[in-house]
mmCIF file of C-alpha atoms and ligand atoms in Angstrom:
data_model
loop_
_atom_site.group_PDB
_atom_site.id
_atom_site.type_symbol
_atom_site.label_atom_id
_atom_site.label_comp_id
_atom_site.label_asym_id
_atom_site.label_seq_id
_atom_site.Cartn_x
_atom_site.Cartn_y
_atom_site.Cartn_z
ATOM 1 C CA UNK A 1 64.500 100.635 97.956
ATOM 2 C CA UNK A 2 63.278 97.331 97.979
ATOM 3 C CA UNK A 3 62.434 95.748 100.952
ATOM 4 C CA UNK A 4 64.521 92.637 100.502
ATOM 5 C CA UNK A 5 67.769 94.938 99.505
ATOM 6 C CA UNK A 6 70.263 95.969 102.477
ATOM 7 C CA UNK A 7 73.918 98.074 102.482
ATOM 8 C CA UNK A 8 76.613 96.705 101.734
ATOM 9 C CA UNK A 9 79.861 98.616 102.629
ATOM 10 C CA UNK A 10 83.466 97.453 102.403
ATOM 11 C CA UNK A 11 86.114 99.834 104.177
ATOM 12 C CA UNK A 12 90.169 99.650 103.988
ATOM 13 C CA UNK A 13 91.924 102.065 105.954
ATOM 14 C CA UNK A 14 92.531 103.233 102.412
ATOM 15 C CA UNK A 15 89.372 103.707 101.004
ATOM 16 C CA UNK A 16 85.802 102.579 100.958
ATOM 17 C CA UNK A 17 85.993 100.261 97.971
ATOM 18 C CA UNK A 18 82.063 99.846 98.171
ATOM 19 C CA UNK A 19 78.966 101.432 99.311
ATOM 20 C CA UNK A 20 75.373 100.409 97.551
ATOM 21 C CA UNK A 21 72.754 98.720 98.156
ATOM 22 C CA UNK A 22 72.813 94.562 97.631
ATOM 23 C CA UNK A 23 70.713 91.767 97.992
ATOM 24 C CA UNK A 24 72.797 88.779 99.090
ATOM 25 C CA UNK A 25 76.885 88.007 99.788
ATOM 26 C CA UNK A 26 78.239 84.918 99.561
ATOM 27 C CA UNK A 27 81.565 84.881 102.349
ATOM 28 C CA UNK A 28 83.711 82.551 103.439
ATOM 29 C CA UNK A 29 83.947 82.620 107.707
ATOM 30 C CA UNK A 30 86.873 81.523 109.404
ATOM 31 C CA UNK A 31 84.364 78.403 110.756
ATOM 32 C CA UNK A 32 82.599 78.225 107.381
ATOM 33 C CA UNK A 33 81.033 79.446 104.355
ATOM 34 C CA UNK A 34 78.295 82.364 105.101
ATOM 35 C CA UNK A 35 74.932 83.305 103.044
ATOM 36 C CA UNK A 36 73.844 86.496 104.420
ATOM 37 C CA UNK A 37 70.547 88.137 103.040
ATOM 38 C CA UNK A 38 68.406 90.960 104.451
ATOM 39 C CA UNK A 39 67.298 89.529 107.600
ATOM 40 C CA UNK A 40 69.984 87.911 108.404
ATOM 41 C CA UNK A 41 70.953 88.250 112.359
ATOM 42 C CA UNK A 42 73.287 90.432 113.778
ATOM 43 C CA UNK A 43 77.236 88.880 113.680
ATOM 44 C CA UNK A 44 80.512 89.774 113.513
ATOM 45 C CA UNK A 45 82.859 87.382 112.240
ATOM 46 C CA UNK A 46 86.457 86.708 110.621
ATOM 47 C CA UNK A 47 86.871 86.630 106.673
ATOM 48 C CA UNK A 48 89.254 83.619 105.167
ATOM 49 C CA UNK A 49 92.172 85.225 102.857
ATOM 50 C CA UNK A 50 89.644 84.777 100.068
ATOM 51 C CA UNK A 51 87.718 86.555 97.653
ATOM 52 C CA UNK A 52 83.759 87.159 98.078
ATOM 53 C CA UNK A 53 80.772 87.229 95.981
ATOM 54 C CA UNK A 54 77.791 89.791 96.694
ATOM 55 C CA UNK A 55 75.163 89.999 94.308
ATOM 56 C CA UNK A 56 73.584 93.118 93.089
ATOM 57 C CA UNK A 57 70.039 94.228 93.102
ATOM 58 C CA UNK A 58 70.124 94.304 88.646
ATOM 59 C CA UNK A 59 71.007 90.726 89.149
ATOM 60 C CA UNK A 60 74.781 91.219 88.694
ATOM 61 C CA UNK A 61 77.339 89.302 91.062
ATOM 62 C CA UNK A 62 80.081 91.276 91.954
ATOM 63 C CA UNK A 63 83.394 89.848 93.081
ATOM 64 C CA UNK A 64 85.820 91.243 96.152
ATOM 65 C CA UNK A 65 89.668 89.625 97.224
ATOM 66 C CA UNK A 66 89.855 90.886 100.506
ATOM 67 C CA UNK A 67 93.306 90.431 102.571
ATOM 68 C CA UNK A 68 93.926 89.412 106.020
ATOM 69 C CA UNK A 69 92.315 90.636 109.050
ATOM 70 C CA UNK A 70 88.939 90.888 107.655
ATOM 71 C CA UNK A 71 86.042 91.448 109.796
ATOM 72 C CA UNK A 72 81.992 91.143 108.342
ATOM 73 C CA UNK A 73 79.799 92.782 110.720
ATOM 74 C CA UNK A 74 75.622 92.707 109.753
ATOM 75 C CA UNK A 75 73.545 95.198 112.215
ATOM 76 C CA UNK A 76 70.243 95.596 110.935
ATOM 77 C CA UNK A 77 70.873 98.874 108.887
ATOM 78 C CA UNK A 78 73.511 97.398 106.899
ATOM 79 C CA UNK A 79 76.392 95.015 106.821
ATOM 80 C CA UNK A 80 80.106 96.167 106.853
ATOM 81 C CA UNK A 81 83.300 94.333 105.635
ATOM 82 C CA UNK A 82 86.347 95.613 107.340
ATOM 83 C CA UNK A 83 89.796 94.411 106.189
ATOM 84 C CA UNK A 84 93.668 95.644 105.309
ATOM 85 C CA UNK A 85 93.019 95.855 101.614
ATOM 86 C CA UNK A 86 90.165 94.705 99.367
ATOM 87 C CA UNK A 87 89.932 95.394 95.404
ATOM 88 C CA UNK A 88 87.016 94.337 93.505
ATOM 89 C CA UNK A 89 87.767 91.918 90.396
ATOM 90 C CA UNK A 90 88.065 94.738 88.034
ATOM 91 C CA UNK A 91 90.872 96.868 89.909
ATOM 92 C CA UNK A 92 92.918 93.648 90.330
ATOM 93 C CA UNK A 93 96.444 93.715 88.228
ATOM 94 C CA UNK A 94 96.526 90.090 87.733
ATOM 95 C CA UNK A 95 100.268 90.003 86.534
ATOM 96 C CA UNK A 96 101.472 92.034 89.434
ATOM 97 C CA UNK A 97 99.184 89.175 91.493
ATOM 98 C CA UNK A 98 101.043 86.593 89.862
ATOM 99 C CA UNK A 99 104.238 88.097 89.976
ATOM 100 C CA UNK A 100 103.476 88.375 94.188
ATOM 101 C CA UNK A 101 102.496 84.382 94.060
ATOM 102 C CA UNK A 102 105.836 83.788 92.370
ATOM 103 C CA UNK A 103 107.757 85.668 95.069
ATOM 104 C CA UNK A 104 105.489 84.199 97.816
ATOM 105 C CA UNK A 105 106.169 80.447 96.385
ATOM 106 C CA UNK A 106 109.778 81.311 96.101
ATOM 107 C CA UNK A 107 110.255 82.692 99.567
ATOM 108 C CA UNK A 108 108.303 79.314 101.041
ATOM 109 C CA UNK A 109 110.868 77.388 99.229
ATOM 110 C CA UNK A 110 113.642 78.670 101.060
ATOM 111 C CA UNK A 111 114.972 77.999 104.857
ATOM 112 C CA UNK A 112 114.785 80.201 107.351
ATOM 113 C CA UNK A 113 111.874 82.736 106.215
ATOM 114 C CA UNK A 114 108.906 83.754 107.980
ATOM 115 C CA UNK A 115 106.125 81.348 106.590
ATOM 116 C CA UNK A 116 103.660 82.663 108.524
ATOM 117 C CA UNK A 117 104.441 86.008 106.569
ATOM 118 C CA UNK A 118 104.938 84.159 103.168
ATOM 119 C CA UNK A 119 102.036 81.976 103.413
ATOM 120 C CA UNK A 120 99.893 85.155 103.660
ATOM 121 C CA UNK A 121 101.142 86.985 100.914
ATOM 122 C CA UNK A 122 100.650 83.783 98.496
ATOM 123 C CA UNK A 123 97.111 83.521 100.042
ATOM 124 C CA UNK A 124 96.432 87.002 99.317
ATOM 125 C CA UNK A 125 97.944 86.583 95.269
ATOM 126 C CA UNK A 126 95.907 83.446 94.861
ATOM 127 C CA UNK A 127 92.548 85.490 96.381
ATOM 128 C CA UNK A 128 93.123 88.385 94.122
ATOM 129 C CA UNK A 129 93.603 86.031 91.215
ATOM 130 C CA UNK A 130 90.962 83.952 91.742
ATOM 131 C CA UNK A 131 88.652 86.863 91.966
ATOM 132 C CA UNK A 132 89.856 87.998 88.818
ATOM 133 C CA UNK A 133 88.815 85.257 87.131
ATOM 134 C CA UNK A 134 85.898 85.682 89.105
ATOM 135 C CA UNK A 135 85.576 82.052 91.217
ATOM 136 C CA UNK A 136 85.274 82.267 94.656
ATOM 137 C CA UNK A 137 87.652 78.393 95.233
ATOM 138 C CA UNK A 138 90.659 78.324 96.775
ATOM 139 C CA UNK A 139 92.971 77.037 93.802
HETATM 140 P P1 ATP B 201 102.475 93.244 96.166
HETATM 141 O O1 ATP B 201 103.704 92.483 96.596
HETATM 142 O O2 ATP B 201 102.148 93.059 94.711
HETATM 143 O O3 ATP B 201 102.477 94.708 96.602
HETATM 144 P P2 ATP B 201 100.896 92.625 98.468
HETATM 145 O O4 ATP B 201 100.036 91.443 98.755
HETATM 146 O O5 ATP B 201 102.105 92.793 99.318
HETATM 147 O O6 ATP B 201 101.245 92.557 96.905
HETATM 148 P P3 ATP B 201 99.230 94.482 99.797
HETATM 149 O O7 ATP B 201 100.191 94.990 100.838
HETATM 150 O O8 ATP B 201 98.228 93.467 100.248
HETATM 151 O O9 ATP B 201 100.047 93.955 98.528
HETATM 152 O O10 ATP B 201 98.431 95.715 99.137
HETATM 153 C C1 ATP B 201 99.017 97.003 98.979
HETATM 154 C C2 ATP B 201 98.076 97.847 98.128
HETATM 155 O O11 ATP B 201 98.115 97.407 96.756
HETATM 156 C C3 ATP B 201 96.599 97.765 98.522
HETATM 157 O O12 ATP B 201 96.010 99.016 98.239
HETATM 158 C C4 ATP B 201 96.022 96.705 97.609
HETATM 159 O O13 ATP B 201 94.629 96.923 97.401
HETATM 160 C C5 ATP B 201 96.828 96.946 96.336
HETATM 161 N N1 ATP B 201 97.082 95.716 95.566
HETATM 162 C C6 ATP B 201 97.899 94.701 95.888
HETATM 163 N N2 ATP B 201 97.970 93.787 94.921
HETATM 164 C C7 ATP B 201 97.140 94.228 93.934
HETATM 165 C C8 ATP B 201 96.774 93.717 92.637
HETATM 166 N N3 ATP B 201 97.250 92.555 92.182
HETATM 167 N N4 ATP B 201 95.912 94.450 91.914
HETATM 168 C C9 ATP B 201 95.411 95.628 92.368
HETATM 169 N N5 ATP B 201 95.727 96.156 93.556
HETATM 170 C C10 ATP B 201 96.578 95.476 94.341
#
């Protein structure tokens, strides 16, 4: 292993949707954007509703659309994402995302509904398909 190379693992009550060995992510904080590399100091912080880049040892950067609740933790034997549900660009269904946007939108439109509830879900359909498309901006 490379020296300048750490863990990277990202858990979901589901599943652990990754587990290798990375050089760098690329987050966004709830106070700000966060470059973490392999001395980085210990943290724990709060993920935005937004997707992630981490970038592979080959080279290769690697995109994640996390959901709410999302936690990034860096001890010095590895750093851990924790979160409700995470998919990495390639498992993400980008109609059924778009479909959820449309439903989100819809439900914002209307009186009476729980915005704090819709606002999520349309946060969480614009993460997943920005992350398809592989940018990491809030559109
Ligand atoms: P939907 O209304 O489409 O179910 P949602 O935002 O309510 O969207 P979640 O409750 O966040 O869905 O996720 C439920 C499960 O489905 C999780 O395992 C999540 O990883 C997965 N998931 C949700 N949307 C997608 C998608 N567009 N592509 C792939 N997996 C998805």
């Amino acid at each position: 292993m490379a020296k300048n190379e750490f863990l990277l693992e990202i858990v979901t009550p589901e599943r652990v949707v990754y587990s290798d060995q990375i050089e760098s992510v690329d987050a966004y904080a709830e106070d700000g954007r966060l470059g973490i590399r392999h001395d980085h100091r210990p943290i724990v912080t709060k993920l935005k509703i937004a997707p992630f880049n981490f970038r592979k040892p080959e080279g290769e950067t690697e995109t994640v659309a996390i959901s709410g609740s999302g936690y990034l933790e860096v001890t010095p034997e590895k750093v851990t994402v924790l979160c409700q549900t995470a998919e990495l660009s390639n498992e993400i269904d980008v109609e059924r995302a778009k479909a959820a946007k449309k439903r989100a939108e819809e439900r914002l439109n209307k009186e009476n509904t729980d915005f704090t509830r819709a606002q999520a879900s349309l946060k969480r359909a614009i993460a997943r398909i920005n992350a398809a498309d592989r940018t990491d901006e809030d559109k």
